[in-house]
């Protein structure tokens, strides 16, 4: 099993996946990786994160609207909780940024509508509520547990803030829903027409640790 390290961002410049593109092979396995590290993202990372965001999603019509632009990621890394996953390949000297997770403090009434159905008004007003906006890993580096490791790190940050958290998922995406439940997002609420009239989303809520029942 690969050891996973968590570190604060370093000042030195780091190479990115695009510098080795196209990478050899369809999908990388644990046998080809010597090290994994989860870091708090910095302003130098936003272009690489945005590039992965563009290739991380499906092929449905609605999926083309999921990626955030480079300008958005430049803002996110400076204002929100963004953690990045780095790997070192055994046949490369340098590390590669291959995934990211983003969470931010939610102040939107649209986002909080579902949350307010699960909490009393006093509960919403007394604790911060964080939206886990997205988490993704480059397709060639999936199956290594990187998504779970990214979630673990951002949830530690949210828990340290004594905050609730929520995310949304396609209602028919049962594998993702099951995974999120294991991470503590156990309280569901269906939002009809969340994006467009035909696009429903399931909000999954995770209470602050001291509120767990």
PDB file of C-alpha atoms in Angstrom:
ATOM      1  CA  UNK A   1       0.000   0.000   0.000  1.00  0.00           C
ATOM      2  CA  UNK A   2       1.226   3.484  -0.851  1.00  0.00           C
ATOM      3  CA  UNK A   3       1.930   5.878   1.983  1.00  0.00           C
ATOM      4  CA  UNK A   4      -0.003   9.142   1.765  1.00  0.00           C
ATOM      5  CA  UNK A   5       1.415  12.387   3.060  1.00  0.00           C
ATOM      6  CA  UNK A   6      -0.377  15.650   3.729  1.00  0.00           C
ATOM      7  CA  UNK A   7       1.574  18.862   3.412  1.00  0.00           C
ATOM      8  CA  UNK A   8       1.089  22.579   3.169  1.00  0.00           C
ATOM      9  CA  UNK A   9       1.918  24.098  -0.197  1.00  0.00           C
ATOM     10  CA  UNK A  10       5.572  24.716  -0.949  1.00  0.00           C
ATOM     11  CA  UNK A  11       7.016  27.839  -2.490  1.00  0.00           C
ATOM     12  CA  UNK A  12       9.025  26.157  -5.224  1.00  0.00           C
ATOM     13  CA  UNK A  13       7.590  25.712  -8.691  1.00  0.00           C
ATOM     14  CA  UNK A  14       6.085  22.292  -9.447  1.00  0.00           C
ATOM     15  CA  UNK A  15       5.542  20.547 -12.801  1.00  0.00           C
ATOM     16  CA  UNK A  16       2.044  19.650 -13.909  1.00  0.00           C
ATOM     17  CA  UNK A  17       0.397  16.820 -15.752  1.00  0.00           C
ATOM     18  CA  UNK A  18       0.311  18.757 -19.010  1.00  0.00           C
ATOM     19  CA  UNK A  19       4.101  18.761 -19.122  1.00  0.00           C
ATOM     20  CA  UNK A  20       4.031  14.989 -19.602  1.00  0.00           C
ATOM     21  CA  UNK A  21       1.011  14.798 -21.884  1.00  0.00           C
ATOM     22  CA  UNK A  22       0.307  12.469 -23.516  1.00  0.00           C
ATOM     23  CA  UNK A  23       1.312  10.072 -20.743  1.00  0.00           C
ATOM     24  CA  UNK A  24       2.072   6.495 -21.668  1.00  0.00           C
ATOM     25  CA  UNK A  25      -0.544   3.871 -20.890  1.00  0.00           C
ATOM     26  CA  UNK A  26      -4.271   3.933 -20.472  1.00  0.00           C
ATOM     27  CA  UNK A  27      -4.495   3.960 -16.682  1.00  0.00           C
ATOM     28  CA  UNK A  28      -1.770   4.087 -14.064  1.00  0.00           C
ATOM     29  CA  UNK A  29      -1.667   1.484 -11.305  1.00  0.00           C
ATOM     30  CA  UNK A  30      -0.287   1.596  -7.775  1.00  0.00           C
ATOM     31  CA  UNK A  31       2.734  -0.395  -8.971  1.00  0.00           C
ATOM     32  CA  UNK A  32       3.766   2.527 -11.185  1.00  0.00           C
ATOM     33  CA  UNK A  33       3.539   5.171  -8.431  1.00  0.00           C
ATOM     34  CA  UNK A  34       6.129   5.678  -5.720  1.00  0.00           C
ATOM     35  CA  UNK A  35       4.483   8.416  -3.671  1.00  0.00           C
ATOM     36  CA  UNK A  36       1.173  10.248  -3.107  1.00  0.00           C
ATOM     37  CA  UNK A  37       0.785  13.578  -1.333  1.00  0.00           C
ATOM     38  CA  UNK A  38      -2.268  15.727  -0.587  1.00  0.00           C
ATOM     39  CA  UNK A  39      -1.574  19.476  -0.397  1.00  0.00           C
ATOM     40  CA  UNK A  40      -3.440  22.720   0.046  1.00  0.00           C
ATOM     41  CA  UNK A  41      -3.550  24.205  -3.444  1.00  0.00           C
ATOM     42  CA  UNK A  42      -1.937  27.559  -4.245  1.00  0.00           C
ATOM     43  CA  UNK A  43      -2.266  30.197  -6.926  1.00  0.00           C
ATOM     44  CA  UNK A  44       0.303  28.364  -9.047  1.00  0.00           C
ATOM     45  CA  UNK A  45      -1.962  25.317  -9.297  1.00  0.00           C
ATOM     46  CA  UNK A  46      -5.100  26.772 -10.844  1.00  0.00           C
ATOM     47  CA  UNK A  47      -4.213  26.169 -14.510  1.00  0.00           C
ATOM     48  CA  UNK A  48      -3.404  22.502 -13.904  1.00  0.00           C
ATOM     49  CA  UNK A  49      -6.549  21.997 -11.806  1.00  0.00           C
ATOM     50  CA  UNK A  50      -8.713  23.654 -14.462  1.00  0.00           C
ATOM     51  CA  UNK A  51      -7.168  21.428 -17.148  1.00  0.00           C
ATOM     52  CA  UNK A  52      -8.086  18.276 -15.205  1.00  0.00           C
ATOM     53  CA  UNK A  53     -11.555  19.654 -14.495  1.00  0.00           C
ATOM     54  CA  UNK A  54     -12.138  19.839 -18.265  1.00  0.00           C
ATOM     55  CA  UNK A  55     -11.514  16.101 -18.789  1.00  0.00           C
ATOM     56  CA  UNK A  56     -12.847  14.661 -15.523  1.00  0.00           C
ATOM     57  CA  UNK A  57     -16.549  14.413 -16.283  1.00  0.00           C
ATOM     58  CA  UNK A  58     -18.905  12.317 -18.383  1.00  0.00           C
ATOM     59  CA  UNK A  59     -20.262  12.688 -21.889  1.00  0.00           C
ATOM     60  CA  UNK A  60     -23.905  13.501 -21.165  1.00  0.00           C
ATOM     61  CA  UNK A  61     -25.217  16.796 -22.493  1.00  0.00           C
ATOM     62  CA  UNK A  62     -25.412  18.265 -18.999  1.00  0.00           C
ATOM     63  CA  UNK A  63     -21.844  17.179 -18.168  1.00  0.00           C
ATOM     64  CA  UNK A  64     -20.329  19.757 -20.502  1.00  0.00           C
ATOM     65  CA  UNK A  65     -21.493  22.487 -18.134  1.00  0.00           C
ATOM     66  CA  UNK A  66     -19.694  21.036 -15.095  1.00  0.00           C
ATOM     67  CA  UNK A  67     -16.081  22.270 -15.555  1.00  0.00           C
ATOM     68  CA  UNK A  68     -15.217  25.631 -14.045  1.00  0.00           C
ATOM     69  CA  UNK A  69     -13.082  28.048 -16.048  1.00  0.00           C
ATOM     70  CA  UNK A  70      -9.497  29.018 -15.301  1.00  0.00           C
ATOM     71  CA  UNK A  71     -10.592  32.374 -13.913  1.00  0.00           C
ATOM     72  CA  UNK A  72     -12.884  30.586 -11.448  1.00  0.00           C
ATOM     73  CA  UNK A  73     -10.146  28.239 -10.276  1.00  0.00           C
ATOM     74  CA  UNK A  74      -7.772  31.163  -9.851  1.00  0.00           C
ATOM     75  CA  UNK A  75     -10.348  32.650  -7.486  1.00  0.00           C
ATOM     76  CA  UNK A  76     -11.124  29.369  -5.712  1.00  0.00           C
ATOM     77  CA  UNK A  77      -7.545  28.542  -4.754  1.00  0.00           C
ATOM     78  CA  UNK A  78      -7.188  31.930  -3.111  1.00  0.00           C
ATOM     79  CA  UNK A  79     -10.489  32.051  -1.231  1.00  0.00           C
ATOM     80  CA  UNK A  80     -11.773  28.524  -0.609  1.00  0.00           C
ATOM     81  CA  UNK A  81     -10.626  25.151   0.674  1.00  0.00           C
ATOM     82  CA  UNK A  82      -8.900  23.574  -2.325  1.00  0.00           C
ATOM     83  CA  UNK A  83      -6.705  20.524  -1.882  1.00  0.00           C
ATOM     84  CA  UNK A  84      -4.722  18.891  -4.652  1.00  0.00           C
ATOM     85  CA  UNK A  85      -3.491  15.325  -5.124  1.00  0.00           C
ATOM     86  CA  UNK A  86       0.091  14.821  -6.286  1.00  0.00           C
ATOM     87  CA  UNK A  87       1.732  11.601  -7.404  1.00  0.00           C
ATOM     88  CA  UNK A  88       5.307  10.682  -8.204  1.00  0.00           C
ATOM     89  CA  UNK A  89       5.743   8.098 -10.939  1.00  0.00           C
ATOM     90  CA  UNK A  90       8.573   5.621 -10.594  1.00  0.00           C
ATOM     91  CA  UNK A  91       9.879   6.443 -14.079  1.00  0.00           C
ATOM     92  CA  UNK A  92       9.719  10.253 -13.613  1.00  0.00           C
ATOM     93  CA  UNK A  93      11.757  12.439 -11.294  1.00  0.00           C
ATOM     94  CA  UNK A  94       9.015  15.016 -10.799  1.00  0.00           C
ATOM     95  CA  UNK A  95       5.584  14.983  -9.193  1.00  0.00           C
ATOM     96  CA  UNK A  96       2.318  15.453 -11.064  1.00  0.00           C
ATOM     97  CA  UNK A  97      -0.858  17.204  -9.936  1.00  0.00           C
ATOM     98  CA  UNK A  98      -3.642  14.755 -10.824  1.00  0.00           C
ATOM     99  CA  UNK A  99      -6.749  15.724  -8.830  1.00  0.00           C
ATOM    100  CA  UNK A 100      -8.456  18.274  -6.603  1.00  0.00           C
ATOM    101  CA  UNK A 101     -11.343  18.904  -4.226  1.00  0.00           C
ATOM    102  CA  UNK A 102     -13.090  22.229  -3.590  1.00  0.00           C
ATOM    103  CA  UNK A 103     -15.266  23.325  -0.669  1.00  0.00           C
ATOM    104  CA  UNK A 104     -16.425  26.796   0.311  1.00  0.00           C
ATOM    105  CA  UNK A 105     -18.629  28.507   2.858  1.00  0.00           C
ATOM    106  CA  UNK A 106     -22.143  28.615   1.477  1.00  0.00           C
ATOM    107  CA  UNK A 107     -24.128  31.843   1.764  1.00  0.00           C
ATOM    108  CA  UNK A 108     -26.513  31.171  -1.129  1.00  0.00           C
ATOM    109  CA  UNK A 109     -30.227  30.832  -0.411  1.00  0.00           C
ATOM    110  CA  UNK A 110     -30.428  28.516  -3.431  1.00  0.00           C
ATOM    111  CA  UNK A 111     -27.865  26.147  -1.918  1.00  0.00           C
ATOM    112  CA  UNK A 112     -29.326  26.369   1.547  1.00  0.00           C
ATOM    113  CA  UNK A 113     -32.923  25.631   0.547  1.00  0.00           C
ATOM    114  CA  UNK A 114     -32.369  21.884   0.860  1.00  0.00           C
ATOM    115  CA  UNK A 115     -30.272  22.278   3.989  1.00  0.00           C
ATOM    116  CA  UNK A 116     -33.004  24.285   5.690  1.00  0.00           C
ATOM    117  CA  UNK A 117     -35.358  21.346   5.210  1.00  0.00           C
ATOM    118  CA  UNK A 118     -32.983  19.194   7.280  1.00  0.00           C
ATOM    119  CA  UNK A 119     -32.102  21.693  10.013  1.00  0.00           C
ATOM    120  CA  UNK A 120     -33.978  24.128  12.177  1.00  0.00           C
ATOM    121  CA  UNK A 121     -33.456  27.836  11.533  1.00  0.00           C
ATOM    122  CA  UNK A 122     -31.410  28.103  14.733  1.00  0.00           C
ATOM    123  CA  UNK A 123     -29.110  25.292  13.611  1.00  0.00           C
ATOM    124  CA  UNK A 124     -28.473  26.951  10.258  1.00  0.00           C
ATOM    125  CA  UNK A 125     -27.745  30.289  11.875  1.00  0.00           C
ATOM    126  CA  UNK A 126     -25.357  29.011  14.547  1.00  0.00           C
ATOM    127  CA  UNK A 127     -22.971  26.870  12.507  1.00  0.00           C
ATOM    128  CA  UNK A 128     -21.201  27.456   9.200  1.00  0.00           C
ATOM    129  CA  UNK A 129     -22.444  25.397   6.267  1.00  0.00           C
ATOM    130  CA  UNK A 130     -19.895  24.368   3.640  1.00  0.00           C
ATOM    131  CA  UNK A 131     -20.639  23.294   0.091  1.00  0.00           C
ATOM    132  CA  UNK A 132     -18.352  20.586  -1.241  1.00  0.00           C
ATOM    133  CA  UNK A 133     -18.560  21.885  -4.772  1.00  0.00           C
ATOM    134  CA  UNK A 134     -16.599  19.198  -6.582  1.00  0.00           C
ATOM    135  CA  UNK A 135     -13.896  16.576  -6.362  1.00  0.00           C
ATOM    136  CA  UNK A 136     -12.219  14.921  -9.321  1.00  0.00           C
ATOM    137  CA  UNK A 137      -9.201  12.885 -10.391  1.00  0.00           C
ATOM    138  CA  UNK A 138      -7.622  12.665 -13.830  1.00  0.00           C
ATOM    139  CA  UNK A 139      -9.048   9.600 -15.642  1.00  0.00           C
ATOM    140  CA  UNK A 140      -5.603   7.992 -15.894  1.00  0.00           C
ATOM    141  CA  UNK A 141      -5.139   8.054 -12.113  1.00  0.00           C
ATOM    142  CA  UNK A 142      -8.448   6.687 -10.892  1.00  0.00           C
ATOM    143  CA  UNK A 143      -8.848   3.576  -8.790  1.00  0.00           C
ATOM    144  CA  UNK A 144      -6.009   4.590  -6.452  1.00  0.00           C
ATOM    145  CA  UNK A 145      -8.207   6.031  -3.696  1.00  0.00           C
ATOM    146  CA  UNK A 146      -7.167   9.608  -4.468  1.00  0.00           C
ATOM    147  CA  UNK A 147     -10.731  10.927  -4.410  1.00  0.00           C
ATOM    148  CA  UNK A 148     -11.296   9.516  -0.931  1.00  0.00           C
ATOM    149  CA  UNK A 149      -7.997  10.956   0.293  1.00  0.00           C
ATOM    150  CA  UNK A 150      -8.940  14.394  -1.048  1.00  0.00           C
ATOM    151  CA  UNK A 151     -12.320  14.195   0.672  1.00  0.00           C
ATOM    152  CA  UNK A 152     -10.690  13.117   3.937  1.00  0.00           C
ATOM    153  CA  UNK A 153      -8.481  16.179   3.961  1.00  0.00           C
ATOM    154  CA  UNK A 154     -11.103  18.780   3.125  1.00  0.00           C
ATOM    155  CA  UNK A 155     -13.540  17.266   5.636  1.00  0.00           C
ATOM    156  CA  UNK A 156     -10.888  17.547   8.355  1.00  0.00           C
ATOM    157  CA  UNK A 157     -10.745  21.270   7.586  1.00  0.00           C
ATOM    158  CA  UNK A 158     -14.523  21.596   7.691  1.00  0.00           C
ATOM    159  CA  UNK A 159     -14.725  19.635  10.945  1.00  0.00           C
ATOM    160  CA  UNK A 160     -12.082  21.909  12.473  1.00  0.00           C
ATOM    161  CA  UNK A 161     -14.451  24.801  11.680  1.00  0.00           C
ATOM    162  CA  UNK A 162     -17.268  22.932  13.441  1.00  0.00           C
ATOM    163  CA  UNK A 163     -19.266  23.217  10.248  1.00  0.00           C
ATOM    164  CA  UNK A 164     -21.955  21.250   8.477  1.00  0.00           C
ATOM    165  CA  UNK A 165     -21.309  20.190   4.890  1.00  0.00           C
ATOM    166  CA  UNK A 166     -23.364  19.219   1.870  1.00  0.00           C
ATOM    167  CA  UNK A 167     -22.905  18.196  -1.727  1.00  0.00           C
ATOM    168  CA  UNK A 168     -25.214  17.331  -4.590  1.00  0.00           C
ATOM    169  CA  UNK A 169     -25.230  14.324  -6.882  1.00  0.00           C
ATOM    170  CA  UNK A 170     -27.336  12.927  -9.709  1.00  0.00           C
ATOM    171  CA  UNK A 171     -30.159  10.942  -8.078  1.00  0.00           C
ATOM    172  CA  UNK A 172     -29.450   7.890 -10.265  1.00  0.00           C
ATOM    173  CA  UNK A 173     -25.716   7.839  -9.477  1.00  0.00           C
ATOM    174  CA  UNK A 174     -26.007   5.107  -6.857  1.00  0.00           C
ATOM    175  CA  UNK A 175     -22.257   4.298  -6.589  1.00  0.00           C
ATOM    176  CA  UNK A 176     -21.439   7.939  -5.801  1.00  0.00           C
ATOM    177  CA  UNK A 177     -24.331   8.225  -3.359  1.00  0.00           C
ATOM    178  CA  UNK A 178     -23.135   5.144  -1.493  1.00  0.00           C
ATOM    179  CA  UNK A 179     -19.584   6.470  -1.335  1.00  0.00           C
ATOM    180  CA  UNK A 180     -20.745   9.837   0.024  1.00  0.00           C
ATOM    181  CA  UNK A 181     -22.845   8.090   2.653  1.00  0.00           C
ATOM    182  CA  UNK A 182     -19.720   6.309   3.895  1.00  0.00           C
ATOM    183  CA  UNK A 183     -18.112   9.741   4.272  1.00  0.00           C
ATOM    184  CA  UNK A 184     -20.941  10.912   6.511  1.00  0.00           C
ATOM    185  CA  UNK A 185     -23.270  12.546   3.947  1.00  0.00           C
ATOM    186  CA  UNK A 186     -26.171  10.462   5.190  1.00  0.00           C
ATOM    187  CA  UNK A 187     -29.132  12.862   5.126  1.00  0.00           C
ATOM    188  CA  UNK A 188     -30.672  13.201   1.638  1.00  0.00           C
ATOM    189  CA  UNK A 189     -33.010  15.802   0.185  1.00  0.00           C
ATOM    190  CA  UNK A 190     -34.224  15.784  -3.438  1.00  0.00           C
ATOM    191  CA  UNK A 191     -34.106  19.151  -5.209  1.00  0.00           C
ATOM    192  CA  UNK A 192     -36.389  19.144  -8.239  1.00  0.00           C
ATOM    193  CA  UNK A 193     -35.143  21.117 -11.237  1.00  0.00           C
ATOM    194  CA  UNK A 194     -31.934  22.115  -9.462  1.00  0.00           C
ATOM    195  CA  UNK A 195     -30.208  23.377 -12.626  1.00  0.00           C
ATOM    196  CA  UNK A 196     -32.790  23.062 -15.371  1.00  0.00           C
ATOM    197  CA  UNK A 197     -36.361  21.812 -15.228  1.00  0.00           C
ATOM    198  CA  UNK A 198     -35.330  18.284 -16.214  1.00  0.00           C
ATOM    199  CA  UNK A 199     -32.197  18.142 -14.025  1.00  0.00           C
ATOM    200  CA  UNK A 200     -32.916  17.034 -10.477  1.00  0.00           C
ATOM    201  CA  UNK A 201     -30.153  16.774  -7.877  1.00  0.00           C
ATOM    202  CA  UNK A 202     -29.965  14.895  -4.629  1.00  0.00           C
ATOM    203  CA  UNK A 203     -28.523  16.979  -1.814  1.00  0.00           C
ATOM    204  CA  UNK A 204     -26.614  14.867   0.724  1.00  0.00           C
ATOM    205  CA  UNK A 205     -25.953  16.481   4.079  1.00  0.00           C
ATOM    206  CA  UNK A 206     -23.231  15.847   6.664  1.00  0.00           C
ATOM    207  CA  UNK A 207     -23.697  17.290  10.127  1.00  0.00           C
ATOM    208  CA  UNK A 208     -20.940  18.914  12.141  1.00  0.00           C
ATOM    209  CA  UNK A 209     -19.310  16.276  14.367  1.00  0.00           C
ATOM    210  CA  UNK A 210     -20.846  17.649  17.580  1.00  0.00           C
ATOM    211  CA  UNK A 211     -24.316  17.521  15.977  1.00  0.00           C
ATOM    212  CA  UNK A 212     -24.184  13.876  14.898  1.00  0.00           C
ATOM    213  CA  UNK A 213     -27.023  11.786  16.320  1.00  0.00           C
TER     214      UNK A 213
END
